[in-house]
């Protein structure tokens, strides 16, 4: 397929009779226009112009090509102008993907303000723990971590992805409180089996002074969903390693407490994924700018950082 730039360079050069005049109309250099036309000729395998020091003259093949492509090119330009003219109005269905817990507590609460600002946009949320293929699955944006950066997708970090050890107040009251990482094995361990791999993932805990210790404990109970794991911890069944966003509400109301508060797992970042195309649809650009701004305003980078000591209230 020929590029629009090559075709425009050819048509404007034919109309003006010179590369220089065409370049002025297109806002390019004469060399760029000449290069575009030469590329078009090479791709088509025919000479479109007879060149001289004074002017350009269409060959017979060039005349036929101009007659065939001219009207179609004008239609394409009109279509582009129409889309560009409406690009500033975010509108349409916006397909979004996020994990259930993060969507419930951090993303959906932003929707009243988003809908107020962009009444013509209809967000369609898909809340699921699976990792989506942004392009193949037809999503405009996704929020999470660990999504493969396929061609055409970019990731923008919005908060740290830290995991912490938690247990219910009742469970910790019934067991001797531990102060050292070596004592963790004395408590019941709750674990999650990966939906993608079917395995229990091994994690590396990081201490307050840079210490590192692998979390390798025999599970007392297994589930395959982070919300179910969190519920098991709240029911007093043992200690669970969970993402900070999943447990913040329960740390706030006191039903869960951190175990070994100085330790955490650094799982990277929570990202906002979207297309890397330069001209994003207005609805997607509006959401990206809105979410990044809200994440900054609500200080997600600080609130979700397990290394920063929080008040006992864990205000959200």
PDB file of C-alpha atoms in Angstrom:
ATOM      1  CA  UNK A   1       0.000   0.000   0.000  1.00  0.00           C
ATOM      2  CA  UNK A   2       1.271   3.436  -0.896  1.00  0.00           C
ATOM      3  CA  UNK A   3       1.521   6.064   1.789  1.00  0.00           C
ATOM      4  CA  UNK A   4      -0.677   9.140   1.644  1.00  0.00           C
ATOM      5  CA  UNK A   5       2.491  11.274   1.650  1.00  0.00           C
ATOM      6  CA  UNK A   6       3.818   9.648  -1.528  1.00  0.00           C
ATOM      7  CA  UNK A   7       0.492  10.024  -3.327  1.00  0.00           C
ATOM      8  CA  UNK A   8       0.067  13.652  -2.258  1.00  0.00           C
ATOM      9  CA  UNK A   9       3.588  14.486  -3.396  1.00  0.00           C
ATOM     10  CA  UNK A  10       2.860  12.993  -6.810  1.00  0.00           C
ATOM     11  CA  UNK A  11      -0.535  14.692  -7.316  1.00  0.00           C
ATOM     12  CA  UNK A  12       0.630  18.130  -6.137  1.00  0.00           C
ATOM     13  CA  UNK A  13       3.787  17.896  -8.262  1.00  0.00           C
ATOM     14  CA  UNK A  14       1.711  16.988 -11.314  1.00  0.00           C
ATOM     15  CA  UNK A  15      -0.668  19.888 -10.655  1.00  0.00           C
ATOM     16  CA  UNK A  16       2.108  22.425 -10.072  1.00  0.00           C
ATOM     17  CA  UNK A  17       4.594  21.140 -12.632  1.00  0.00           C
ATOM     18  CA  UNK A  18       7.511  21.225 -10.168  1.00  0.00           C
ATOM     19  CA  UNK A  19       8.686  19.704  -6.925  1.00  0.00           C
ATOM     20  CA  UNK A  20       9.405  23.123  -5.449  1.00  0.00           C
ATOM     21  CA  UNK A  21       5.856  24.393  -5.928  1.00  0.00           C
ATOM     22  CA  UNK A  22       4.425  21.152  -4.591  1.00  0.00           C
ATOM     23  CA  UNK A  23       6.711  21.382  -1.579  1.00  0.00           C
ATOM     24  CA  UNK A  24       5.391  24.862  -0.737  1.00  0.00           C
ATOM     25  CA  UNK A  25       1.805  23.586  -0.818  1.00  0.00           C
ATOM     26  CA  UNK A  26       2.597  20.558   1.318  1.00  0.00           C
ATOM     27  CA  UNK A  27       4.907  22.277   3.798  1.00  0.00           C
ATOM     28  CA  UNK A  28       7.822  20.008   2.859  1.00  0.00           C
ATOM     29  CA  UNK A  29      11.227  20.507   1.304  1.00  0.00           C
ATOM     30  CA  UNK A  30      11.634  19.969  -2.465  1.00  0.00           C
ATOM     31  CA  UNK A  31      14.035  17.138  -1.676  1.00  0.00           C
ATOM     32  CA  UNK A  32      11.388  15.391   0.463  1.00  0.00           C
ATOM     33  CA  UNK A  33       8.768  15.693  -2.289  1.00  0.00           C
ATOM     34  CA  UNK A  34      11.219  14.382  -4.900  1.00  0.00           C
ATOM     35  CA  UNK A  35      12.105  11.487  -2.616  1.00  0.00           C
ATOM     36  CA  UNK A  36       8.420  10.622  -2.080  1.00  0.00           C
ATOM     37  CA  UNK A  37       7.754  10.602  -5.820  1.00  0.00           C
ATOM     38  CA  UNK A  38      10.827   8.483  -6.492  1.00  0.00           C
ATOM     39  CA  UNK A  39       9.659   5.989  -3.862  1.00  0.00           C
ATOM     40  CA  UNK A  40       6.232   5.847  -5.494  1.00  0.00           C
ATOM     41  CA  UNK A  41       7.788   5.210  -8.908  1.00  0.00           C
ATOM     42  CA  UNK A  42      10.015   2.498  -7.475  1.00  0.00           C
ATOM     43  CA  UNK A  43       7.061   0.780  -5.791  1.00  0.00           C
ATOM     44  CA  UNK A  44       4.911   0.943  -8.940  1.00  0.00           C
ATOM     45  CA  UNK A  45       7.772  -0.027 -11.239  1.00  0.00           C
ATOM     46  CA  UNK A  46       7.026   2.765 -13.738  1.00  0.00           C
ATOM     47  CA  UNK A  47       8.289   6.293 -14.401  1.00  0.00           C
ATOM     48  CA  UNK A  48       5.575   8.874 -13.728  1.00  0.00           C
ATOM     49  CA  UNK A  49       7.490  12.040 -14.680  1.00  0.00           C
ATOM     50  CA  UNK A  50       9.944  13.108 -17.343  1.00  0.00           C
ATOM     51  CA  UNK A  51      12.356  15.340 -15.448  1.00  0.00           C
ATOM     52  CA  UNK A  52      14.303  18.293 -16.817  1.00  0.00           C
ATOM     53  CA  UNK A  53      16.047  21.239 -15.224  1.00  0.00           C
ATOM     54  CA  UNK A  54      13.082  23.464 -16.081  1.00  0.00           C
ATOM     55  CA  UNK A  55       9.933  21.445 -15.390  1.00  0.00           C
ATOM     56  CA  UNK A  56       8.247  18.138 -14.794  1.00  0.00           C
ATOM     57  CA  UNK A  57       6.187  16.443 -17.475  1.00  0.00           C
ATOM     58  CA  UNK A  58       3.893  13.508 -16.865  1.00  0.00           C
ATOM     59  CA  UNK A  59       4.634  10.340 -18.769  1.00  0.00           C
ATOM     60  CA  UNK A  60       1.769   8.428 -20.367  1.00  0.00           C
ATOM     61  CA  UNK A  61       1.696   6.133 -17.323  1.00  0.00           C
ATOM     62  CA  UNK A  62       1.779   9.191 -15.078  1.00  0.00           C
ATOM     63  CA  UNK A  63      -1.236  10.722 -16.802  1.00  0.00           C
ATOM     64  CA  UNK A  64      -3.264   7.518 -16.440  1.00  0.00           C
ATOM     65  CA  UNK A  65      -2.269   7.213 -12.788  1.00  0.00           C
ATOM     66  CA  UNK A  66      -3.195  10.832 -12.033  1.00  0.00           C
ATOM     67  CA  UNK A  67      -6.615  10.375 -13.646  1.00  0.00           C
ATOM     68  CA  UNK A  68      -7.297   7.262 -11.587  1.00  0.00           C
ATOM     69  CA  UNK A  69      -5.959   8.415  -8.238  1.00  0.00           C
ATOM     70  CA  UNK A  70      -6.893  12.097  -8.214  1.00  0.00           C
ATOM     71  CA  UNK A  71     -10.586  11.926  -7.246  1.00  0.00           C
ATOM     72  CA  UNK A  72      -9.993   9.122  -4.753  1.00  0.00           C
ATOM     73  CA  UNK A  73      -7.270  11.101  -3.025  1.00  0.00           C
ATOM     74  CA  UNK A  74      -9.596  14.061  -2.589  1.00  0.00           C
ATOM     75  CA  UNK A  75     -12.143  11.762  -0.913  1.00  0.00           C
ATOM     76  CA  UNK A  76      -9.485  10.444   1.457  1.00  0.00           C
ATOM     77  CA  UNK A  77      -8.414  13.974   2.372  1.00  0.00           C
ATOM     78  CA  UNK A  78     -12.034  14.961   2.992  1.00  0.00           C
ATOM     79  CA  UNK A  79     -12.494  11.928   5.270  1.00  0.00           C
ATOM     80  CA  UNK A  80      -9.336  12.795   7.220  1.00  0.00           C
ATOM     81  CA  UNK A  81     -10.455  16.402   7.601  1.00  0.00           C
ATOM     82  CA  UNK A  82     -13.848  15.239   8.875  1.00  0.00           C
ATOM     83  CA  UNK A  83     -12.317  12.946  11.486  1.00  0.00           C
ATOM     84  CA  UNK A  84      -9.775  15.573  12.550  1.00  0.00           C
ATOM     85  CA  UNK A  85     -12.514  18.148  12.889  1.00  0.00           C
ATOM     86  CA  UNK A  86     -14.380  15.939  15.369  1.00  0.00           C
ATOM     87  CA  UNK A  87     -11.304  14.589  17.138  1.00  0.00           C
ATOM     88  CA  UNK A  88     -11.573  17.100  19.947  1.00  0.00           C
ATOM     89  CA  UNK A  89     -14.921  15.725  21.173  1.00  0.00           C
ATOM     90  CA  UNK A  90     -14.418  12.548  23.226  1.00  0.00           C
ATOM     91  CA  UNK A  91     -17.312  10.234  22.419  1.00  0.00           C
ATOM     92  CA  UNK A  92     -18.249   6.595  22.019  1.00  0.00           C
ATOM     93  CA  UNK A  93     -17.776   3.367  23.943  1.00  0.00           C
ATOM     94  CA  UNK A  94     -14.524   3.158  25.924  1.00  0.00           C
ATOM     95  CA  UNK A  95     -13.545  -0.480  26.622  1.00  0.00           C
ATOM     96  CA  UNK A  96     -11.466  -0.773  29.795  1.00  0.00           C
ATOM     97  CA  UNK A  97      -9.940  -3.684  31.708  1.00  0.00           C
ATOM     98  CA  UNK A  98      -8.807  -3.895  35.342  1.00  0.00           C
ATOM     99  CA  UNK A  99      -8.576  -6.308  38.258  1.00  0.00           C
ATOM    100  CA  UNK A 100     -11.789  -6.457  40.362  1.00  0.00           C
ATOM    101  CA  UNK A 101     -10.308  -5.148  43.617  1.00  0.00           C
ATOM    102  CA  UNK A 102      -8.462  -2.236  42.078  1.00  0.00           C
ATOM    103  CA  UNK A 103     -11.443  -1.357  39.910  1.00  0.00           C
ATOM    104  CA  UNK A 104     -13.839  -1.414  42.860  1.00  0.00           C
ATOM    105  CA  UNK A 105     -11.796   0.719  45.261  1.00  0.00           C
ATOM    106  CA  UNK A 106      -9.761   3.003  43.000  1.00  0.00           C
ATOM    107  CA  UNK A 107     -11.153   3.216  39.471  1.00  0.00           C
ATOM    108  CA  UNK A 108     -14.938   3.044  39.685  1.00  0.00           C
ATOM    109  CA  UNK A 109     -15.066   5.797  42.349  1.00  0.00           C
ATOM    110  CA  UNK A 110     -13.569   8.107  39.689  1.00  0.00           C
ATOM    111  CA  UNK A 111     -16.381   7.483  37.233  1.00  0.00           C
ATOM    112  CA  UNK A 112     -18.860  10.143  38.486  1.00  0.00           C
ATOM    113  CA  UNK A 113     -16.358  12.901  37.764  1.00  0.00           C
ATOM    114  CA  UNK A 114     -15.239  11.327  34.480  1.00  0.00           C
ATOM    115  CA  UNK A 115     -18.818  11.008  33.230  1.00  0.00           C
ATOM    116  CA  UNK A 116     -19.500  14.568  34.285  1.00  0.00           C
ATOM    117  CA  UNK A 117     -16.547  15.834  32.271  1.00  0.00           C
ATOM    118  CA  UNK A 118     -17.158  13.577  29.250  1.00  0.00           C
ATOM    119  CA  UNK A 119     -20.908  12.922  28.923  1.00  0.00           C
ATOM    120  CA  UNK A 120     -20.583  11.547  25.383  1.00  0.00           C
ATOM    121  CA  UNK A 121     -18.219   8.731  26.483  1.00  0.00           C
ATOM    122  CA  UNK A 122     -19.643   5.391  27.668  1.00  0.00           C
ATOM    123  CA  UNK A 123     -17.086   3.424  29.737  1.00  0.00           C
ATOM    124  CA  UNK A 124     -17.430  -0.348  29.412  1.00  0.00           C
ATOM    125  CA  UNK A 125     -15.501  -1.956  32.262  1.00  0.00           C
ATOM    126  CA  UNK A 126     -14.297  -5.555  32.140  1.00  0.00           C
ATOM    127  CA  UNK A 127     -13.177  -6.508  35.651  1.00  0.00           C
ATOM    128  CA  UNK A 128     -11.166  -9.700  35.585  1.00  0.00           C
ATOM    129  CA  UNK A 129      -7.944 -11.071  37.045  1.00  0.00           C
ATOM    130  CA  UNK A 130      -6.719 -12.366  33.697  1.00  0.00           C
ATOM    131  CA  UNK A 131      -4.117 -10.502  31.679  1.00  0.00           C
ATOM    132  CA  UNK A 132      -5.699  -9.158  28.517  1.00  0.00           C
ATOM    133  CA  UNK A 133      -4.240  -8.645  25.067  1.00  0.00           C
ATOM    134  CA  UNK A 134      -4.980  -4.959  24.577  1.00  0.00           C
ATOM    135  CA  UNK A 135      -4.942  -5.064  20.773  1.00  0.00           C
ATOM    136  CA  UNK A 136      -6.373  -8.534  20.086  1.00  0.00           C
ATOM    137  CA  UNK A 137      -9.129  -8.203  22.700  1.00  0.00           C
ATOM    138  CA  UNK A 138     -10.127  -4.758  21.478  1.00  0.00           C
ATOM    139  CA  UNK A 139      -9.544  -2.733  24.653  1.00  0.00           C
ATOM    140  CA  UNK A 140      -8.897   0.992  24.571  1.00  0.00           C
ATOM    141  CA  UNK A 141      -6.950   0.856  27.844  1.00  0.00           C
ATOM    142  CA  UNK A 142      -6.110  -1.552  30.657  1.00  0.00           C
ATOM    143  CA  UNK A 143      -4.887  -1.030  34.209  1.00  0.00           C
ATOM    144  CA  UNK A 144      -2.745  -3.627  35.948  1.00  0.00           C
ATOM    145  CA  UNK A 145       0.684  -5.192  35.837  1.00  0.00           C
ATOM    146  CA  UNK A 146       2.611  -7.795  33.940  1.00  0.00           C
ATOM    147  CA  UNK A 147       0.859  -7.299  30.590  1.00  0.00           C
ATOM    148  CA  UNK A 148       3.227  -8.072  27.733  1.00  0.00           C
ATOM    149  CA  UNK A 149       4.156  -4.963  25.808  1.00  0.00           C
ATOM    150  CA  UNK A 150       3.202  -6.086  22.318  1.00  0.00           C
ATOM    151  CA  UNK A 151       3.936  -3.900  19.334  1.00  0.00           C
ATOM    152  CA  UNK A 152       1.688  -0.861  19.381  1.00  0.00           C
ATOM    153  CA  UNK A 153       1.192  -0.771  23.179  1.00  0.00           C
ATOM    154  CA  UNK A 154       2.802   1.531  25.737  1.00  0.00           C
ATOM    155  CA  UNK A 155       2.712   1.414  29.532  1.00  0.00           C
ATOM    156  CA  UNK A 156       2.605   4.371  31.899  1.00  0.00           C
ATOM    157  CA  UNK A 157       3.375   3.737  35.582  1.00  0.00           C
ATOM    158  CA  UNK A 158       0.756   5.134  37.958  1.00  0.00           C
ATOM    159  CA  UNK A 159       1.630   3.475  41.299  1.00  0.00           C
ATOM    160  CA  UNK A 160       3.966   0.896  42.850  1.00  0.00           C
ATOM    161  CA  UNK A 161       2.826  -2.735  42.864  1.00  0.00           C
ATOM    162  CA  UNK A 162       3.741  -3.821  46.392  1.00  0.00           C
ATOM    163  CA  UNK A 163       2.502  -6.874  48.272  1.00  0.00           C
ATOM    164  CA  UNK A 164       2.385  -7.210  52.061  1.00  0.00           C
ATOM    165  CA  UNK A 165       1.726  -9.931  54.631  1.00  0.00           C
ATOM    166  CA  UNK A 166      -1.577  -9.560  56.472  1.00  0.00           C
ATOM    167  CA  UNK A 167      -3.709 -11.481  58.943  1.00  0.00           C
ATOM    168  CA  UNK A 168      -6.849 -10.814  60.932  1.00  0.00           C
ATOM    169  CA  UNK A 169      -6.687  -9.163  64.350  1.00  0.00           C
ATOM    170  CA  UNK A 170      -8.297 -12.268  65.866  1.00  0.00           C
ATOM    171  CA  UNK A 171      -5.739 -14.602  64.304  1.00  0.00           C
ATOM    172  CA  UNK A 172      -2.824 -12.517  65.525  1.00  0.00           C
ATOM    173  CA  UNK A 173      -4.348 -12.268  68.992  1.00  0.00           C
ATOM    174  CA  UNK A 174      -4.536 -16.065  69.190  1.00  0.00           C
ATOM    175  CA  UNK A 175      -0.923 -16.538  68.090  1.00  0.00           C
ATOM    176  CA  UNK A 176       2.295 -15.156  69.397  1.00  0.00           C
ATOM    177  CA  UNK A 177       3.169 -12.019  67.460  1.00  0.00           C
ATOM    178  CA  UNK A 178       6.339 -12.452  65.451  1.00  0.00           C
ATOM    179  CA  UNK A 179       9.104  -9.880  65.092  1.00  0.00           C
ATOM    180  CA  UNK A 180      11.631 -11.656  62.861  1.00  0.00           C
ATOM    181  CA  UNK A 181      11.352 -13.112  59.364  1.00  0.00           C
ATOM    182  CA  UNK A 182      12.548 -16.511  60.605  1.00  0.00           C
ATOM    183  CA  UNK A 183       9.457 -16.802  62.802  1.00  0.00           C
ATOM    184  CA  UNK A 184       7.055 -16.556  59.852  1.00  0.00           C
ATOM    185  CA  UNK A 185       7.052 -20.338  59.459  1.00  0.00           C
ATOM    186  CA  UNK A 186       5.294 -20.674  62.829  1.00  0.00           C
ATOM    187  CA  UNK A 187       2.094 -19.168  61.367  1.00  0.00           C
ATOM    188  CA  UNK A 188      -0.451 -20.708  58.986  1.00  0.00           C
ATOM    189  CA  UNK A 189       0.238 -19.666  55.401  1.00  0.00           C
ATOM    190  CA  UNK A 190      -2.540 -18.901  52.889  1.00  0.00           C
ATOM    191  CA  UNK A 191      -1.502 -18.909  49.218  1.00  0.00           C
ATOM    192  CA  UNK A 192      -2.854 -18.314  45.733  1.00  0.00           C
ATOM    193  CA  UNK A 193      -2.449 -20.580  42.737  1.00  0.00           C
ATOM    194  CA  UNK A 194      -1.954 -18.659  39.490  1.00  0.00           C
ATOM    195  CA  UNK A 195      -4.852 -18.792  37.061  1.00  0.00           C
ATOM    196  CA  UNK A 196      -2.405 -18.474  34.151  1.00  0.00           C
ATOM    197  CA  UNK A 197       0.207 -21.049  35.160  1.00  0.00           C
ATOM    198  CA  UNK A 198      -1.531 -23.197  37.791  1.00  0.00           C
ATOM    199  CA  UNK A 199       1.505 -22.765  40.050  1.00  0.00           C
ATOM    200  CA  UNK A 200       2.069 -21.142  43.423  1.00  0.00           C
ATOM    201  CA  UNK A 201       4.448 -18.320  42.681  1.00  0.00           C
ATOM    202  CA  UNK A 202       7.614 -17.859  44.727  1.00  0.00           C
ATOM    203  CA  UNK A 203       8.157 -14.339  46.064  1.00  0.00           C
ATOM    204  CA  UNK A 204      11.170 -12.505  47.433  1.00  0.00           C
ATOM    205  CA  UNK A 205      10.508 -10.427  50.536  1.00  0.00           C
ATOM    206  CA  UNK A 206      12.480  -7.238  51.086  1.00  0.00           C
ATOM    207  CA  UNK A 207      13.270  -5.945  54.571  1.00  0.00           C
ATOM    208  CA  UNK A 208      13.503  -2.413  55.947  1.00  0.00           C
ATOM    209  CA  UNK A 209      17.301  -2.389  55.699  1.00  0.00           C
ATOM    210  CA  UNK A 210      17.580  -3.997  52.285  1.00  0.00           C
ATOM    211  CA  UNK A 211      17.444  -7.593  53.525  1.00  0.00           C
ATOM    212  CA  UNK A 212      16.043 -10.226  51.193  1.00  0.00           C
ATOM    213  CA  UNK A 213      14.346 -13.488  52.099  1.00  0.00           C
ATOM    214  CA  UNK A 214      12.410 -15.922  49.887  1.00  0.00           C
ATOM    215  CA  UNK A 215       8.812 -16.634  50.899  1.00  0.00           C
ATOM    216  CA  UNK A 216       8.844 -20.422  50.784  1.00  0.00           C
ATOM    217  CA  UNK A 217       6.193 -21.775  53.128  1.00  0.00           C
ATOM    218  CA  UNK A 218       3.875 -24.786  52.974  1.00  0.00           C
ATOM    219  CA  UNK A 219       0.331 -23.486  52.342  1.00  0.00           C
ATOM    220  CA  UNK A 220      -2.386 -24.364  54.835  1.00  0.00           C
ATOM    221  CA  UNK A 221      -5.006 -23.343  52.264  1.00  0.00           C
ATOM    222  CA  UNK A 222      -4.959 -22.465  48.563  1.00  0.00           C
ATOM    223  CA  UNK A 223      -7.263 -20.380  46.363  1.00  0.00           C
ATOM    224  CA  UNK A 224      -6.999 -19.018  42.810  1.00  0.00           C
ATOM    225  CA  UNK A 225      -8.389 -15.517  43.326  1.00  0.00           C
ATOM    226  CA  UNK A 226      -6.976 -12.559  45.292  1.00  0.00           C
ATOM    227  CA  UNK A 227     -10.394 -11.533  46.621  1.00  0.00           C
ATOM    228  CA  UNK A 228     -10.955 -15.050  47.949  1.00  0.00           C
ATOM    229  CA  UNK A 229      -7.482 -15.009  49.492  1.00  0.00           C
ATOM    230  CA  UNK A 230      -8.233 -11.713  51.198  1.00  0.00           C
ATOM    231  CA  UNK A 231     -11.508 -13.124  52.558  1.00  0.00           C
ATOM    232  CA  UNK A 232      -9.678 -16.162  53.964  1.00  0.00           C
ATOM    233  CA  UNK A 233      -7.300 -13.837  55.794  1.00  0.00           C
ATOM    234  CA  UNK A 234     -10.235 -11.818  57.149  1.00  0.00           C
ATOM    235  CA  UNK A 235     -11.840 -15.041  58.382  1.00  0.00           C
ATOM    236  CA  UNK A 236      -8.795 -15.681  60.555  1.00  0.00           C
ATOM    237  CA  UNK A 237      -7.436 -18.673  58.646  1.00  0.00           C
ATOM    238  CA  UNK A 238      -3.844 -17.480  58.542  1.00  0.00           C
ATOM    239  CA  UNK A 239      -1.346 -15.097  56.953  1.00  0.00           C
ATOM    240  CA  UNK A 240      -1.678 -14.052  53.300  1.00  0.00           C
ATOM    241  CA  UNK A 241       0.523 -12.113  50.911  1.00  0.00           C
ATOM    242  CA  UNK A 242      -1.699  -9.603  49.102  1.00  0.00           C
ATOM    243  CA  UNK A 243      -1.388  -6.471  46.984  1.00  0.00           C
ATOM    244  CA  UNK A 244      -1.676  -3.237  48.935  1.00  0.00           C
ATOM    245  CA  UNK A 245      -4.784  -2.013  47.027  1.00  0.00           C
ATOM    246  CA  UNK A 246      -6.642  -5.233  47.907  1.00  0.00           C
ATOM    247  CA  UNK A 247      -6.155  -4.823  51.667  1.00  0.00           C
ATOM    248  CA  UNK A 248      -6.243  -1.067  52.267  1.00  0.00           C
ATOM    249  CA  UNK A 249      -9.965  -0.974  53.161  1.00  0.00           C
ATOM    250  CA  UNK A 250      -9.469  -3.724  55.759  1.00  0.00           C
ATOM    251  CA  UNK A 251      -6.340  -2.174  57.214  1.00  0.00           C
ATOM    252  CA  UNK A 252      -8.387   0.979  57.582  1.00  0.00           C
ATOM    253  CA  UNK A 253     -11.279  -0.679  59.453  1.00  0.00           C
ATOM    254  CA  UNK A 254      -8.935  -2.836  61.526  1.00  0.00           C
ATOM    255  CA  UNK A 255     -10.120  -6.256  60.357  1.00  0.00           C
ATOM    256  CA  UNK A 256      -6.649  -6.931  58.914  1.00  0.00           C
ATOM    257  CA  UNK A 257      -3.218  -6.031  60.257  1.00  0.00           C
ATOM    258  CA  UNK A 258       0.224  -6.175  58.717  1.00  0.00           C
ATOM    259  CA  UNK A 259       2.518  -9.009  59.698  1.00  0.00           C
ATOM    260  CA  UNK A 260       6.188  -7.985  59.811  1.00  0.00           C
ATOM    261  CA  UNK A 261       5.367  -4.384  58.781  1.00  0.00           C
ATOM    262  CA  UNK A 262       8.906  -3.639  57.659  1.00  0.00           C
ATOM    263  CA  UNK A 263       8.804  -6.330  54.978  1.00  0.00           C
ATOM    264  CA  UNK A 264       7.171  -6.284  51.557  1.00  0.00           C
ATOM    265  CA  UNK A 265       7.385  -7.706  48.027  1.00  0.00           C
ATOM    266  CA  UNK A 266       8.213  -5.343  45.172  1.00  0.00           C
ATOM    267  CA  UNK A 267       6.260  -6.643  42.158  1.00  0.00           C
ATOM    268  CA  UNK A 268       7.089  -3.668  39.957  1.00  0.00           C
ATOM    269  CA  UNK A 269       4.490  -1.089  38.985  1.00  0.00           C
ATOM    270  CA  UNK A 270       0.780  -0.751  38.352  1.00  0.00           C
ATOM    271  CA  UNK A 271       0.548   0.464  34.767  1.00  0.00           C
ATOM    272  CA  UNK A 272      -1.949   2.167  32.532  1.00  0.00           C
ATOM    273  CA  UNK A 273      -1.700   0.435  29.152  1.00  0.00           C
ATOM    274  CA  UNK A 274      -2.925   2.022  25.919  1.00  0.00           C
ATOM    275  CA  UNK A 275      -2.132   2.225  22.233  1.00  0.00           C
ATOM    276  CA  UNK A 276       1.129   3.839  21.198  1.00  0.00           C
ATOM    277  CA  UNK A 277      -0.358   5.448  18.101  1.00  0.00           C
ATOM    278  CA  UNK A 278       0.444   9.128  17.899  1.00  0.00           C
ATOM    279  CA  UNK A 279      -3.144  10.207  17.253  1.00  0.00           C
ATOM    280  CA  UNK A 280      -5.127   8.440  19.959  1.00  0.00           C
ATOM    281  CA  UNK A 281      -8.925   8.524  19.711  1.00  0.00           C
ATOM    282  CA  UNK A 282     -10.194  11.485  21.706  1.00  0.00           C
ATOM    283  CA  UNK A 283     -12.049   9.225  24.154  1.00  0.00           C
ATOM    284  CA  UNK A 284      -8.857   7.279  24.953  1.00  0.00           C
ATOM    285  CA  UNK A 285      -6.721  10.391  25.300  1.00  0.00           C
ATOM    286  CA  UNK A 286      -9.330  11.908  27.629  1.00  0.00           C
ATOM    287  CA  UNK A 287      -9.281   8.810  29.857  1.00  0.00           C
ATOM    288  CA  UNK A 288      -5.473   8.574  29.914  1.00  0.00           C
ATOM    289  CA  UNK A 289      -5.075  12.219  30.891  1.00  0.00           C
ATOM    290  CA  UNK A 290      -7.899  11.979  33.437  1.00  0.00           C
ATOM    291  CA  UNK A 291      -6.561   8.845  35.157  1.00  0.00           C
ATOM    292  CA  UNK A 292      -2.960  10.052  35.284  1.00  0.00           C
ATOM    293  CA  UNK A 293      -4.135  13.345  36.748  1.00  0.00           C
ATOM    294  CA  UNK A 294      -6.319  11.652  39.375  1.00  0.00           C
ATOM    295  CA  UNK A 295      -3.540   9.247  40.349  1.00  0.00           C
ATOM    296  CA  UNK A 296      -1.272  12.227  40.949  1.00  0.00           C
ATOM    297  CA  UNK A 297      -3.969  14.211  42.775  1.00  0.00           C
ATOM    298  CA  UNK A 298      -4.899  11.284  45.040  1.00  0.00           C
ATOM    299  CA  UNK A 299      -1.222  10.446  45.649  1.00  0.00           C
ATOM    300  CA  UNK A 300      -1.464   6.798  44.633  1.00  0.00           C
ATOM    301  CA  UNK A 301       2.320   6.557  44.407  1.00  0.00           C
ATOM    302  CA  UNK A 302       2.530   7.328  48.148  1.00  0.00           C
ATOM    303  CA  UNK A 303      -0.606   5.591  49.395  1.00  0.00           C
ATOM    304  CA  UNK A 304       0.258   2.277  47.732  1.00  0.00           C
ATOM    305  CA  UNK A 305       3.929   2.274  48.703  1.00  0.00           C
ATOM    306  CA  UNK A 306       4.463  -0.394  51.368  1.00  0.00           C
ATOM    307  CA  UNK A 307       7.779   1.165  52.404  1.00  0.00           C
ATOM    308  CA  UNK A 308       6.150   4.355  53.670  1.00  0.00           C
ATOM    309  CA  UNK A 309       4.894   4.154  57.233  1.00  0.00           C
ATOM    310  CA  UNK A 310       1.160   4.829  57.313  1.00  0.00           C
ATOM    311  CA  UNK A 311      -1.002   6.058  60.135  1.00  0.00           C
ATOM    312  CA  UNK A 312      -3.032   3.433  61.951  1.00  0.00           C
ATOM    313  CA  UNK A 313      -6.191   4.659  60.245  1.00  0.00           C
ATOM    314  CA  UNK A 314      -4.855   3.961  56.732  1.00  0.00           C
ATOM    315  CA  UNK A 315      -7.052   6.716  55.347  1.00  0.00           C
ATOM    316  CA  UNK A 316      -8.011   6.114  51.733  1.00  0.00           C
TER     317      UNK A 316
END
